[in-house]
mmCIF file of C-alpha atoms in Angstrom:
data_model
loop_
_atom_site.group_PDB
_atom_site.id
_atom_site.type_symbol
_atom_site.label_atom_id
_atom_site.label_comp_id
_atom_site.label_asym_id
_atom_site.label_seq_id
_atom_site.Cartn_x
_atom_site.Cartn_y
_atom_site.Cartn_z
ATOM 1 C CA UNK W 1 0.482 0.074 0.313
ATOM 2 C CA UNK W 2 1.220 3.449 -0.331
ATOM 3 C CA UNK W 3 2.669 5.334 2.263
ATOM 4 C CA UNK W 4 3.285 8.875 3.048
ATOM 5 C CA UNK W 5 7.010 10.118 3.469
ATOM 6 C CA UNK W 6 7.493 13.884 4.357
ATOM 7 C CA UNK W 7 8.967 15.748 1.271
ATOM 8 C CA UNK W 8 9.799 19.615 3.219
ATOM 9 C CA UNK W 9 9.042 21.913 6.270
ATOM 10 C CA UNK W 10 8.032 25.670 5.463
ATOM 11 C CA UNK W 11 8.621 26.354 9.208
ATOM 12 C CA UNK W 12 6.252 29.076 10.058
ATOM 13 C CA UNK W 13 8.875 32.375 12.407
ATOM 14 C CA UNK W 14 7.186 30.607 15.221
ATOM 15 C CA UNK W 15 3.884 30.941 14.868
ATOM 16 C CA UNK W 16 0.603 28.471 15.385
ATOM 17 C CA UNK W 17 -0.253 27.269 11.845
ATOM 18 C CA UNK W 18 -4.660 27.931 12.131
ATOM 19 C CA UNK W 19 -4.530 25.699 8.588
ATOM 20 C CA UNK W 20 -3.506 25.090 5.140
ATOM 21 C CA UNK W 21 -5.378 24.321 1.925
ATOM 22 C CA UNK W 22 -4.136 23.528 -1.019
ATOM 23 C CA UNK W 23 -4.717 25.781 -4.314
ATOM 24 C CA UNK W 24 -6.886 23.982 -6.828
ATOM 25 C CA UNK W 25 -4.426 22.675 -8.984
ATOM 26 C CA UNK W 26 -2.652 21.572 -5.870
ATOM 27 C CA UNK W 27 0.197 23.774 -7.378
ATOM 28 C CA UNK W 28 0.367 26.667 -4.413
ATOM 29 C CA UNK W 29 -0.806 26.137 -0.518
ATOM 30 C CA UNK W 30 -2.756 29.223 1.699
ATOM 31 C CA UNK W 31 -1.262 29.252 5.356
ATOM 32 C CA UNK W 32 -3.184 31.126 8.396
ATOM 33 C CA UNK W 33 -1.489 32.080 11.606
ATOM 34 C CA UNK W 34 -2.699 32.768 14.951
ATOM 35 C CA UNK W 35 -0.647 35.859 14.767
ATOM 36 C CA UNK W 36 -2.675 37.416 11.108
ATOM 37 C CA UNK W 37 -0.837 36.265 8.797
ATOM 38 C CA UNK W 38 -1.475 34.573 4.628
ATOM 39 C CA UNK W 39 1.625 33.467 2.801
ATOM 40 C CA UNK W 40 0.912 31.299 -0.512
ATOM 41 C CA UNK W 41 3.722 28.996 -1.367
ATOM 42 C CA UNK W 42 4.721 27.033 -4.002
ATOM 43 C CA UNK W 43 4.400 23.345 -3.468
ATOM 44 C CA UNK W 44 7.477 22.604 -5.453
ATOM 45 C CA UNK W 45 9.949 24.608 -3.970
ATOM 46 C CA UNK W 46 8.762 25.127 -1.032
ATOM 47 C CA UNK W 47 9.303 29.288 -1.078
ATOM 48 C CA UNK W 48 6.218 32.196 -0.122
ATOM 49 C CA UNK W 49 4.908 33.830 -2.696
ATOM 50 C CA UNK W 50 2.591 35.840 -1.344
ATOM 51 C CA UNK W 51 2.014 37.201 1.898
ATOM 52 C CA UNK W 52 -0.970 38.774 3.407
ATOM 53 C CA UNK W 53 -0.795 40.656 6.640
ATOM 54 C CA UNK W 54 -4.445 40.818 8.921
ATOM 55 C CA UNK W 55 -4.593 43.260 12.621
ATOM 56 C CA UNK W 56 -6.491 39.959 14.000
ATOM 57 C CA UNK W 57 -6.131 36.415 14.417
ATOM 58 C CA UNK W 58 -6.902 34.095 11.043
ATOM 59 C CA UNK W 59 -8.929 31.167 11.702
ATOM 60 C CA UNK W 60 -8.793 29.462 7.956
ATOM 61 C CA UNK W 61 -7.992 30.752 4.629
ATOM 62 C CA UNK W 62 -8.496 29.206 0.896
ATOM 63 C CA UNK W 63 -8.590 29.420 -2.497
ATOM 64 C CA UNK W 64 -11.342 30.534 -4.713
ATOM 65 C CA UNK W 65 -12.033 27.288 -7.358
ATOM 66 C CA UNK W 66 -10.295 29.847 -10.398
ATOM 67 C CA UNK W 67 -6.734 29.930 -7.536
ATOM 68 C CA UNK W 68 -7.028 34.367 -8.118
ATOM 69 C CA UNK W 69 -8.594 34.834 -4.252
ATOM 70 C CA UNK W 70 -8.172 34.457 -0.969
ATOM 71 C CA UNK W 71 -11.097 34.359 1.420
ATOM 72 C CA UNK W 72 -10.187 34.208 4.802
ATOM 73 C CA UNK W 73 -12.468 34.745 8.424
ATOM 74 C CA UNK W 74 -10.470 36.801 11.191
ATOM 75 C CA UNK W 75 -12.075 37.123 14.717
ATOM 76 C CA UNK W 76 -13.381 40.387 13.857
ATOM 77 C CA UNK W 77 -16.760 38.652 12.954
ATOM 78 C CA UNK W 78 -15.594 39.160 9.856
ATOM 79 C CA UNK W 79 -14.831 37.475 6.154
ATOM 80 C CA UNK W 80 -12.384 38.800 4.471
ATOM 81 C CA UNK W 81 -11.336 38.205 0.275
ATOM 82 C CA UNK W 82 -7.685 38.781 -0.897
ATOM 83 C CA UNK W 83 -7.031 39.854 -4.697
ATOM 84 C CA UNK W 84 -4.005 36.897 -5.046
ATOM 85 C CA UNK W 85 -1.521 38.736 -7.143
ATOM 86 C CA UNK W 86 -1.243 41.852 -6.017
ATOM 87 C CA UNK W 87 -2.067 41.356 -2.250
ATOM 88 C CA UNK W 88 -5.026 43.954 -2.009
ATOM 89 C CA UNK W 89 -8.193 43.133 0.709
ATOM 90 C CA UNK W 90 -10.843 43.258 -2.291
ATOM 91 C CA UNK W 91 -13.765 42.153 -0.025
ATOM 92 C CA UNK W 92 -15.253 42.175 2.767
ATOM 93 C CA UNK W 93 -18.639 40.307 4.430
ATOM 94 C CA UNK W 94 -20.026 41.620 7.486
ATOM 95 C CA UNK W 95 -22.800 40.265 9.312
ATOM 96 C CA UNK W 96 -22.379 37.696 11.424
ATOM 97 C CA UNK W 97 -22.364 38.365 15.315
ATOM 98 C CA UNK W 98 -19.676 36.736 16.998
ATOM 99 C CA UNK W 99 -15.834 35.680 14.946
ATOM 100 C CA UNK W 100 -16.271 33.888 11.661
ATOM 101 C CA UNK W 101 -15.566 30.121 12.064
ATOM 102 C CA UNK W 102 -15.217 28.558 8.512
ATOM 103 C CA UNK W 103 -15.661 30.072 4.747
ATOM 104 C CA UNK W 104 -15.873 28.065 1.849
ATOM 105 C CA UNK W 105 -16.055 29.287 -1.408
ATOM 106 C CA UNK W 106 -18.969 27.549 -3.960
ATOM 107 C CA UNK W 107 -17.307 24.250 -6.611
ATOM 108 C CA UNK W 108 -18.184 27.740 -9.614
ATOM 109 C CA UNK W 109 -17.291 30.383 -6.834
ATOM 110 C CA UNK W 110 -19.787 32.908 -7.191
ATOM 111 C CA UNK W 111 -20.484 31.691 -3.573
ATOM 112 C CA UNK W 112 -19.353 31.466 -0.535
ATOM 113 C CA UNK W 113 -20.530 29.705 2.692
ATOM 114 C CA UNK W 114 -19.895 30.593 6.527
ATOM 115 C CA UNK W 115 -20.395 29.806 9.759
ATOM 116 C CA UNK W 116 -19.212 31.548 13.461
ATOM 117 C CA UNK W 117 -19.759 31.284 17.012
ATOM 118 C CA UNK W 118 -22.955 32.891 16.993
ATOM 119 C CA UNK W 119 -24.547 29.564 16.036
ATOM 120 C CA UNK W 120 -25.791 30.154 12.426
ATOM 121 C CA UNK W 121 -24.893 30.123 8.202
ATOM 122 C CA UNK W 122 -24.454 32.682 5.769
ATOM 123 C CA UNK W 123 -24.666 32.466 2.114
ATOM 124 C CA UNK W 124 -22.840 34.960 0.537
ATOM 125 C CA UNK W 125 -22.418 36.177 -3.610
ATOM 126 C CA UNK W 126 -19.996 36.726 -4.433
ATOM 127 C CA UNK W 127 -20.587 39.172 -7.483
ATOM 128 C CA UNK W 128 -22.676 41.372 -5.410
ATOM 129 C CA UNK W 129 -21.485 41.079 -1.612
ATOM 130 C CA UNK W 130 -24.446 41.010 0.379
ATOM 131 C CA UNK W 131 -25.508 37.491 2.085
ATOM 132 C CA UNK W 132 -28.542 35.896 -0.184
ATOM 133 C CA UNK W 133 -28.926 33.142 2.558
ATOM 134 C CA UNK W 134 -29.029 31.857 6.917
ATOM 135 C CA UNK W 135 -29.367 29.310 8.009
ATOM 136 C CA UNK W 136 -30.802 28.489 11.375
ATOM 137 C CA UNK W 137 -31.492 25.870 12.931
ATOM 138 C CA UNK W 138 -27.378 24.411 15.066
ATOM 139 C CA UNK W 139 -27.906 25.379 19.065
ATOM 140 C CA UNK W 140 -24.777 26.139 20.062
ATOM 141 C CA UNK W 141 -21.435 27.289 17.085
ATOM 142 C CA UNK W 142 -21.226 26.385 14.699
ATOM 143 C CA UNK W 143 -16.885 25.132 13.245
ATOM 144 C CA UNK W 144 -17.360 24.014 9.456
ATOM 145 C CA UNK W 145 -19.987 24.381 6.963
ATOM 146 C CA UNK W 146 -19.340 23.134 2.955
ATOM 147 C CA UNK W 147 -20.711 22.857 0.087
ATOM 148 C CA UNK W 148 -21.508 19.856 -1.314
ATOM 149 C CA UNK W 149 -19.038 19.181 -4.879
ATOM 150 C CA UNK W 150 -22.746 19.579 -7.230
ATOM 151 C CA UNK W 151 -22.916 23.253 -4.764
ATOM 152 C CA UNK W 152 -26.488 21.945 -4.403
ATOM 153 C CA UNK W 153 -25.795 20.918 -0.746
ATOM 154 C CA UNK W 154 -24.471 22.788 2.426
ATOM 155 C CA UNK W 155 -22.851 20.040 5.395
ATOM 156 C CA UNK W 156 -22.784 22.063 8.119
ATOM 157 C CA UNK W 157 -21.064 21.288 12.275
ATOM 158 C CA UNK W 158 -21.720 22.238 15.832
ATOM 159 C CA UNK W 159 -20.562 21.946 18.537
ATOM 160 C CA UNK W 160 -23.977 21.453 19.444
ATOM 161 C CA UNK W 161 -23.155 17.285 18.893
ATOM 162 C CA UNK W 162 -24.798 17.569 15.338
ATOM 163 C CA UNK W 163 -24.065 17.460 12.009
ATOM 164 C CA UNK W 164 -26.558 18.669 9.657
ATOM 165 C CA UNK W 165 -27.278 18.635 6.153
ATOM 166 C CA UNK W 166 -28.978 22.147 3.907
ATOM 167 C CA UNK W 167 -30.655 22.713 0.733
ATOM 168 C CA UNK W 168 -27.769 25.478 -0.331
ATOM 169 C CA UNK W 169 -30.648 26.734 -2.456
ATOM 170 C CA UNK W 170 -34.011 26.758 -0.370
ATOM 171 C CA UNK W 171 -32.157 27.563 3.123
ATOM 172 C CA UNK W 172 -33.733 23.749 4.464
ATOM 173 C CA UNK W 173 -32.920 20.864 6.675
ATOM 174 C CA UNK W 174 -32.672 17.827 4.702
ATOM 175 C CA UNK W 175 -30.966 16.029 6.810
ATOM 176 C CA UNK W 176 -29.814 15.934 10.543
ATOM 177 C CA UNK W 177 -26.884 13.454 12.168
ATOM 178 C CA UNK W 178 -27.110 12.472 15.009
ATOM 179 C CA UNK W 179 -23.881 10.346 16.865
ATOM 180 C CA UNK W 180 -20.796 12.404 18.095
ATOM 181 C CA UNK W 181 -20.383 12.281 21.475
ATOM 182 C CA UNK W 182 -19.293 15.369 21.595
ATOM 183 C CA UNK W 183 -19.324 18.542 19.514
ATOM 184 C CA UNK W 184 -18.800 17.618 16.049
ATOM 185 C CA UNK W 185 -14.494 20.085 14.620
ATOM 186 C CA UNK W 186 -15.317 18.733 11.412
ATOM 187 C CA UNK W 187 -18.111 17.527 8.630
ATOM 188 C CA UNK W 188 -17.693 17.583 4.964
ATOM 189 C CA UNK W 189 -19.040 15.442 1.002
ATOM 190 C CA UNK W 190 -17.246 13.049 0.269
ATOM 191 C CA UNK W 191 -15.939 13.039 -3.636
ATOM 192 C CA UNK W 192 -18.900 12.455 -4.635
ATOM 193 C CA UNK W 193 -21.751 13.844 -3.169
ATOM 194 C CA UNK W 194 -23.055 10.237 -1.207
ATOM 195 C CA UNK W 195 -21.570 10.565 1.898
ATOM 196 C CA UNK W 196 -19.739 12.291 4.354
ATOM 197 C CA UNK W 197 -16.907 12.522 6.849
ATOM 198 C CA UNK W 198 -17.285 14.314 10.388
ATOM 199 C CA UNK W 199 -15.295 14.089 13.081
ATOM 200 C CA UNK W 200 -15.021 15.877 17.098
ATOM 201 C CA UNK W 201 -13.201 16.506 20.461
ATOM 202 C CA UNK W 202 -14.990 12.431 20.753
ATOM 203 C CA UNK W 203 -12.118 11.356 19.253
ATOM 204 C CA UNK W 204 -13.538 9.964 16.556
ATOM 205 C CA UNK W 205 -13.887 9.706 12.824
ATOM 206 C CA UNK W 206 -17.509 8.770 11.816
ATOM 207 C CA UNK W 207 -18.099 8.790 8.397
ATOM 208 C CA UNK W 208 -22.118 9.201 7.176
ATOM 209 C CA UNK W 209 -24.925 7.427 3.807
ATOM 210 C CA UNK W 210 -26.512 10.642 3.130
ATOM 211 C CA UNK W 211 -29.057 8.934 2.265
ATOM 212 C CA UNK W 212 -30.275 7.003 4.936
ATOM 213 C CA UNK W 213 -28.529 9.393 6.910
ATOM 214 C CA UNK W 214 -26.517 6.907 9.585
ATOM 215 C CA UNK W 215 -23.279 6.412 10.536
ATOM 216 C CA UNK W 216 -21.829 3.687 8.505
ATOM 217 C CA UNK W 217 -18.116 3.335 10.543
ATOM 218 C CA UNK W 218 -16.267 5.089 13.706
ATOM 219 C CA UNK W 219 -12.919 5.250 12.895
ATOM 220 C CA UNK W 220 -11.809 4.690 16.215
ATOM 221 C CA UNK W 221 -8.043 5.552 17.581
ATOM 222 C CA UNK W 222 -7.305 8.672 17.439
ATOM 223 C CA UNK W 223 -6.165 10.166 22.442
ATOM 224 C CA UNK W 224 -7.518 13.747 21.423
ATOM 225 C CA UNK W 225 -10.400 15.995 19.856
ATOM 226 C CA UNK W 226 -9.868 15.401 16.588
ATOM 227 C CA UNK W 227 -9.137 18.145 14.852
ATOM 228 C CA UNK W 228 -9.659 18.122 10.691
ATOM 229 C CA UNK W 229 -10.365 15.418 8.404
ATOM 230 C CA UNK W 230 -11.084 15.045 4.088
ATOM 231 C CA UNK W 231 -11.114 12.188 1.709
ATOM 232 C CA UNK W 232 -8.816 11.785 -0.763
ATOM 233 C CA UNK W 233 -9.860 12.301 -4.162
ATOM 234 C CA UNK W 234 -10.974 8.524 -5.618
ATOM 235 C CA UNK W 235 -12.880 8.267 -2.165
ATOM 236 C CA UNK W 236 -11.413 5.271 -0.591
ATOM 237 C CA UNK W 237 -8.607 6.826 2.163
ATOM 238 C CA UNK W 238 -9.688 8.874 4.931
ATOM 239 C CA UNK W 239 -7.819 11.405 6.626
ATOM 240 C CA UNK W 240 -7.880 12.918 9.513
ATOM 241 C CA UNK W 241 -5.693 15.332 12.463
ATOM 242 C CA UNK W 242 -5.389 15.193 15.847
ATOM 243 C CA UNK W 243 -3.980 17.119 19.683
ATOM 244 C CA UNK W 244 -3.174 13.732 19.839
ATOM 245 C CA UNK W 245 0.103 15.326 17.130
ATOM 246 C CA UNK W 246 -1.061 12.563 14.758
ATOM 247 C CA UNK W 247 -2.531 12.954 11.282
ATOM 248 C CA UNK W 248 -3.855 9.360 10.106
ATOM 249 C CA UNK W 249 -5.406 7.989 7.124
ATOM 250 C CA UNK W 250 -8.079 5.389 6.928
ATOM 251 C CA UNK W 251 -9.393 2.558 5.001
ATOM 252 C CA UNK W 252 -13.118 3.547 4.198
ATOM 253 C CA UNK W 253 -14.317 0.302 3.056
ATOM 254 C CA UNK W 254 -12.960 -1.386 6.819
ATOM 255 C CA UNK W 255 -12.622 1.538 8.817
ATOM 256 C CA UNK W 256 -8.504 -0.150 8.954
ATOM 257 C CA UNK W 257 -5.280 2.204 9.837
ATOM 258 C CA UNK W 258 -3.729 2.923 7.144
ATOM 259 C CA UNK W 259 -0.560 5.087 7.915
ATOM 260 C CA UNK W 260 0.651 7.111 11.213
ATOM 261 C CA UNK W 261 2.519 10.609 10.402
ATOM 262 C CA UNK W 262 3.215 13.544 13.455
ATOM 263 C CA UNK W 263 3.502 16.397 14.391
ATOM 264 C CA UNK W 264 6.142 17.618 17.759
ATOM 265 C CA UNK W 265 2.255 19.393 18.674
ATOM 266 C CA UNK W 266 -1.347 19.563 18.147
ATOM 267 C CA UNK W 267 -2.037 19.455 14.030
ATOM 268 C CA UNK W 268 -4.537 21.765 13.507
ATOM 269 C CA UNK W 269 -5.397 21.149 9.748
ATOM 270 C CA UNK W 270 -4.296 19.259 6.477
ATOM 271 C CA UNK W 271 -5.690 18.879 2.931
ATOM 272 C CA UNK W 272 -4.754 16.602 0.035
ATOM 273 C CA UNK W 273 -3.802 17.536 -3.246
ATOM 274 C CA UNK W 274 -5.212 17.332 -6.707
ATOM 275 C CA UNK W 275 -4.541 14.071 -7.331
ATOM 276 C CA UNK W 276 -4.255 12.453 -4.326
ATOM 277 C CA UNK W 277 0.475 12.094 -3.682
ATOM 278 C CA UNK W 278 0.148 15.028 -1.316
ATOM 279 C CA UNK W 279 -0.969 15.424 1.713
ATOM 280 C CA UNK W 280 -0.053 19.180 3.144
ATOM 281 C CA UNK W 281 -0.657 19.203 7.519
ATOM 282 C CA UNK W 282 -0.047 22.033 9.485
ATOM 283 C CA UNK W 283 1.088 22.615 13.370
ATOM 284 C CA UNK W 284 0.445 24.246 16.508
ATOM 285 C CA UNK W 285 4.390 23.790 16.119
ATOM 286 C CA UNK W 286 4.703 26.343 13.604
ATOM 287 C CA UNK W 287 5.439 24.036 10.609
ATOM 288 C CA UNK W 288 3.917 22.976 8.041
ATOM 289 C CA UNK W 289 4.175 19.623 6.577
ATOM 290 C CA UNK W 290 4.382 18.731 3.404
ATOM 291 C CA UNK W 291 3.692 14.617 2.394
ATOM 292 C CA UNK W 292 4.257 12.756 -0.855
ATOM 293 C CA UNK W 293 3.551 9.186 -1.709
#
């Protein structure tokens, strides 16, 4: 079976790392730190290409599908979009009443979904900069909100232990997935849009069948809160990262742990390249690690 090996370590000036995400073409990574630095890196060379500075702590940053913009969530209840080439702030989306935990572009790049400690999920039209939908139904902070691969649904994960699947157009709740015994930190769709993978402070990763609304498998092994999780592009493998300092790869069919990778502190975020050949991880140890097959 294919094993990942450490290929490069990128150091971020002794700043604990919050997030790392690949561009759609897999050539670049965008990272964010607790002190408000967003950096774009070239994957092949490991060189920093661009730096954006914000005056508040940043929860996450990700590229737009066309790679021209970066969306970031900042402590000051705002969502900020940056022009990648110029490094300038191009727009600010305001409306959340508390810090924004996560923001995600729709696959066509026309919309952004965001979620917040205020318990809501909002959908924004990028061109008009207007909020077009408010999704309310969670009973506590919402940590994660992601579009489905076809852009028709949104999955959200909350401190209330519940995962909700929403109709992105109507804002209606389609399903509620219950089973986690602690706050759900992330929930993401499988590449085919049929399943969801979630992770929680209950130390588990769970796989769900959307149509049936049932948990298909519990992946146990982490010994602390699981921070982030993602399907590989082929849908056969899931990768998770945890406060236990490990990154784990799991076989979706068998539920078995395939491989374990490590940082020297809590692993806060992970991503998988579009071709499935590279994993990027970041940690409170101030390092970004690039792992390759």
